[in-house]
Every structure is written in structure tokens, then in C-alpha cells.
Amino acid sequence: VQDRAYWEVHIHEVVAELSSRLLVGMAANVLGSEVLLQELGATPRTFGVQLGAGGAAPLRAGDVVGVAYDQAVFPVSFNIWLNGTLLSTPLPRGLKGEQWPALYLAGCTVDWALGEEHWKFASSCPAGFSALMASRNVLGD
């Protein structure tokens, strides 16, 4: 079980700075659902912070978005860094139970950097946090 995780999203291409958007956040694992086709936060059990058009910060090619999720505390915390600078973001809501990292993209191309070997701003990773671990079924079939 992992209560604290850090990962990065590397922005490779931004089609139009004024209209491109990235929502980075969390979503419950809802099998067979169309939830991830919608913006994060538009449906129950999802949460996202928008970067780019109308968001917390502009979005440009070459940017690195760092994300830290902590469900070891109550209420859960969700922090975002842009190129190593912590952003002011709204408090997460609706994040209960098992959560998965999630993205919503509009007009941009990104890479997930889930492992430490791919991080560009490892210094943003808070103490006590680590890269995402593979999910395991403890009970088995």
C-alpha cells in the first residue's frame, strides 16, 4: 500500500498556448466507465488542477509538472509544482478509497515520468514521498 506518491508530467508540445489545457489529478478506478473521457473534476470521484488556458499557470513546451499526492493525512493533499515552483491550488475533494493518477489533455502532448530515473525536478519530491509503486492485489483470486 502506498499513501504518498510523486510523479512528473513532461510537456512536449503545446498546439496553441491560449487554448491548450492539461488537467492533472486523480481518479477512482471505475471499470468500464467513460469517466476518463471527461475533464477531471467534472464527475464524482475525480479531481484535477488545470494548467494552460484559464488555469493555475500557463502551459509551454518544455515545462515539467511535478505532482505529490498524500492520502496518509486528512484531508488528503495534492500539490503541484511547475518547473520546480510550488503552485497555489484548490483543496482536493471527492478523493476517497483507491485513487489513480489521471490526466485530461486538450491541445498538448505529454510524457508521464512515473519512475525516479525519468524525473527532471527530483528536488521537488517532498521527504517521505516516492515514485509510484505497481498496484498489487493482496487478496489474490
mmCIF file of C-alpha atoms in Angstrom:
data_model
loop_
_atom_site.group_PDB
_atom_site.id
_atom_site.type_symbol
_atom_site.label_atom_id
_atom_site.label_comp_id
_atom_site.label_asym_id
_atom_site.label_seq_id
_atom_site.Cartn_x
_atom_site.Cartn_y
_atom_site.Cartn_z
ATOM 1 C CA VAL A 1 0.000 0.000 0.000
ATOM 2 C CA GLN A 2 1.291 3.436 -0.916
ATOM 3 C CA ASP A 3 -0.103 6.523 0.790
ATOM 4 C CA ARG A 4 2.344 9.103 -0.611
ATOM 5 C CA ALA A 5 3.468 9.332 -4.218
ATOM 6 C CA TYR A 6 5.265 11.774 -6.509
ATOM 7 C CA TRP A 7 5.440 11.777 -10.304
ATOM 8 C CA GLU A 8 6.042 14.211 -13.134
ATOM 9 C CA VAL A 9 4.402 15.141 -16.423
ATOM 10 C CA HIS A 10 6.744 16.466 -19.126
ATOM 11 C CA ILE A 11 5.156 18.802 -21.677
ATOM 12 C CA HIS A 12 6.453 18.099 -25.189
ATOM 13 C CA GLU A 13 4.149 20.074 -27.435
ATOM 14 C CA VAL A 14 1.595 22.822 -26.922
ATOM 15 C CA VAL A 15 -0.516 23.378 -30.036
ATOM 16 C CA ALA A 16 -1.903 26.805 -29.065
ATOM 17 C CA GLU A 17 -0.798 28.489 -25.834
ATOM 18 C CA LEU A 18 -4.099 30.354 -25.475
ATOM 19 C CA SER A 19 -6.344 27.279 -25.761
ATOM 20 C CA SER A 20 -4.232 24.237 -24.800
ATOM 21 C CA ARG A 21 -5.015 22.693 -21.404
ATOM 22 C CA LEU A 22 -3.719 19.998 -19.101
ATOM 23 C CA LEU A 23 -5.690 18.814 -16.088
ATOM 24 C CA VAL A 24 -3.542 16.752 -13.763
ATOM 25 C CA GLY A 25 -5.142 14.908 -10.890
ATOM 26 C CA MET A 26 -6.589 11.708 -9.533
ATOM 27 C CA ALA A 27 -9.484 9.392 -10.377
ATOM 28 C CA ALA A 28 -11.030 6.337 -8.775
ATOM 29 C CA ASN A 29 -10.657 3.112 -10.736
ATOM 30 C CA VAL A 30 -14.127 2.861 -12.265
ATOM 31 C CA LEU A 31 -14.045 -0.094 -14.651
ATOM 32 C CA GLY A 32 -15.957 0.173 -17.910
ATOM 33 C CA SER A 33 -16.599 3.858 -17.345
ATOM 34 C CA GLU A 34 -16.439 6.851 -19.649
ATOM 35 C CA VAL A 35 -15.245 8.992 -16.719
ATOM 36 C CA LEU A 36 -11.722 9.489 -18.069
ATOM 37 C CA LEU A 37 -13.077 10.881 -21.335
ATOM 38 C CA GLN A 38 -14.369 13.872 -19.360
ATOM 39 C CA GLU A 39 -12.484 16.672 -17.665
ATOM 40 C CA LEU A 40 -11.141 15.758 -14.228
ATOM 41 C CA GLY A 41 -13.421 17.157 -11.545
ATOM 42 C CA ALA A 42 -16.481 17.113 -13.817
ATOM 43 C CA THR A 43 -17.566 13.734 -12.445
ATOM 44 C CA PRO A 44 -17.693 12.241 -8.937
ATOM 45 C CA ARG A 45 -14.502 10.612 -7.609
ATOM 46 C CA THR A 46 -12.204 12.642 -9.869
ATOM 47 C CA PHE A 47 -10.144 15.750 -9.121
ATOM 48 C CA GLY A 48 -7.931 17.841 -11.348
ATOM 49 C CA VAL A 49 -5.990 21.080 -11.420
ATOM 50 C CA GLN A 50 -5.920 22.894 -14.745
ATOM 51 C CA LEU A 51 -2.784 24.318 -16.311
ATOM 52 C CA GLY A 52 -2.874 26.252 -19.565
ATOM 53 C CA ALA A 53 -5.901 28.214 -20.801
ATOM 54 C CA GLY A 54 -7.644 29.713 -17.764
ATOM 55 C CA GLY A 55 -5.708 27.500 -15.354
ATOM 56 C CA ALA A 56 -3.328 27.882 -12.416
ATOM 57 C CA ALA A 57 -0.382 28.695 -14.741
ATOM 58 C CA PRO A 58 0.375 28.975 -18.466
ATOM 59 C CA LEU A 59 1.490 25.845 -20.307
ATOM 60 C CA ARG A 60 4.555 25.769 -22.585
ATOM 61 C CA ALA A 61 6.573 23.113 -24.369
ATOM 62 C CA GLY A 62 9.448 22.017 -22.124
ATOM 63 C CA ASP A 63 7.538 22.573 -18.876
ATOM 64 C CA VAL A 64 7.768 19.967 -16.120
ATOM 65 C CA VAL A 65 4.761 19.449 -13.844
ATOM 66 C CA GLY A 66 5.542 17.702 -10.540
ATOM 67 C CA VAL A 67 2.691 16.095 -8.605
ATOM 68 C CA ALA A 68 2.582 14.894 -4.980
ATOM 69 C CA TYR A 69 -0.456 13.043 -3.618
ATOM 70 C CA ASP A 70 -0.721 12.289 0.104
ATOM 71 C CA GLN A 71 -3.609 10.246 1.484
ATOM 72 C CA ALA A 72 -1.810 9.479 4.755
ATOM 73 C CA VAL A 73 -3.241 12.735 6.141
ATOM 74 C CA PHE A 74 -6.792 14.021 6.448
ATOM 75 C CA PRO A 75 -7.890 15.757 4.424
ATOM 76 C CA VAL A 76 -5.803 14.331 1.597
ATOM 77 C CA SER A 77 -3.329 16.718 -0.004
ATOM 78 C CA PHE A 78 -2.499 17.257 -3.652
ATOM 79 C CA ASN A 79 0.394 19.567 -4.564
ATOM 80 C CA ILE A 80 1.672 20.658 -7.961
ATOM 81 C CA TRP A 81 4.984 22.190 -8.982
ATOM 82 C CA LEU A 82 5.634 23.865 -12.327
ATOM 83 C CA ASN A 83 9.321 23.774 -13.257
ATOM 84 C CA GLY A 84 10.218 23.340 -9.569
ATOM 85 C CA THR A 85 7.959 26.124 -8.218
ATOM 86 C CA LEU A 86 5.053 25.116 -5.961
ATOM 87 C CA LEU A 87 1.703 26.376 -7.284
ATOM 88 C CA SER A 88 -1.251 27.506 -5.214
ATOM 89 C CA THR A 89 -4.031 25.025 -5.984
ATOM 90 C CA PRO A 90 -7.535 24.323 -4.655
ATOM 91 C CA LEU A 91 -8.051 21.738 -1.934
ATOM 92 C CA PRO A 92 -8.858 18.313 -3.382
ATOM 93 C CA ARG A 93 -12.373 16.969 -2.958
ATOM 94 C CA GLY A 94 -14.026 13.644 -3.699
ATOM 95 C CA LEU A 95 -10.848 11.597 -3.283
ATOM 96 C CA LYS A 96 -11.799 8.540 -1.246
ATOM 97 C CA GLY A 97 -10.557 4.981 -1.470
ATOM 98 C CA GLU A 98 -8.109 3.766 -4.083
ATOM 99 C CA GLN A 99 -7.057 6.543 -6.459
ATOM 100 C CA TRP A 100 -5.081 6.524 -9.701
ATOM 101 C CA PRO A 101 -3.081 9.332 -11.336
ATOM 102 C CA ALA A 102 -5.076 10.822 -14.203
ATOM 103 C CA LEU A 103 -4.635 13.397 -16.962
ATOM 104 C CA TYR A 104 -7.002 15.242 -19.244
ATOM 105 C CA LEU A 105 -5.338 16.735 -22.329
ATOM 106 C CA ALA A 106 -6.550 19.312 -24.836
ATOM 107 C CA GLY A 107 -4.104 20.571 -27.457
ATOM 108 C CA CYS A 108 -0.880 19.279 -25.925
ATOM 109 C CA THR A 109 1.389 16.240 -25.961
ATOM 110 C CA VAL A 110 2.979 14.949 -22.746
ATOM 111 C CA ASP A 111 5.023 12.110 -21.279
ATOM 112 C CA TRP A 112 4.372 10.593 -17.856
ATOM 113 C CA ALA A 113 7.517 10.328 -15.727
ATOM 114 C CA LEU A 114 6.399 7.802 -13.133
ATOM 115 C CA GLY A 115 9.840 6.464 -12.174
ATOM 116 C CA GLU A 116 12.595 8.420 -10.416
ATOM 117 C CA GLU A 117 15.004 7.726 -13.263
ATOM 118 C CA HIS A 118 12.864 9.940 -15.525
ATOM 119 C CA TRP A 119 12.296 12.869 -13.152
ATOM 120 C CA LYS A 120 13.752 16.248 -14.116
ATOM 121 C CA PHE A 121 12.905 18.021 -10.828
ATOM 122 C CA ALA A 122 13.573 15.332 -8.217
ATOM 123 C CA SER A 123 14.274 18.169 -5.752
ATOM 124 C CA SER A 124 10.520 18.932 -5.783
ATOM 125 C CA CYS A 125 9.719 15.478 -4.365
ATOM 126 C CA PRO A 126 8.804 16.031 -0.690
ATOM 127 C CA ALA A 127 10.500 13.997 2.057
ATOM 128 C CA GLY A 128 8.649 10.731 2.672
ATOM 129 C CA PHE A 129 7.293 10.521 -0.880
ATOM 130 C CA SER A 130 8.450 8.099 -3.567
ATOM 131 C CA ALA A 131 7.748 7.079 -7.136
ATOM 132 C CA LEU A 132 4.504 5.269 -7.835
ATOM 133 C CA MET A 133 4.588 1.587 -6.969
ATOM 134 C CA ALA A 134 2.904 -1.062 -9.073
ATOM 135 C CA SER A 135 -0.537 -1.926 -7.750
ATOM 136 C CA ARG A 136 -0.866 -5.428 -6.313
ATOM 137 C CA ASN A 137 -3.888 -7.471 -5.418
ATOM 138 C CA VAL A 138 -3.149 -8.514 -1.835
ATOM 139 C CA LEU A 139 -6.011 -10.989 -1.567
ATOM 140 C CA GLY A 140 -5.478 -12.818 -4.854
ATOM 141 C CA ASP A 141 -8.143 -14.528 -6.919
#
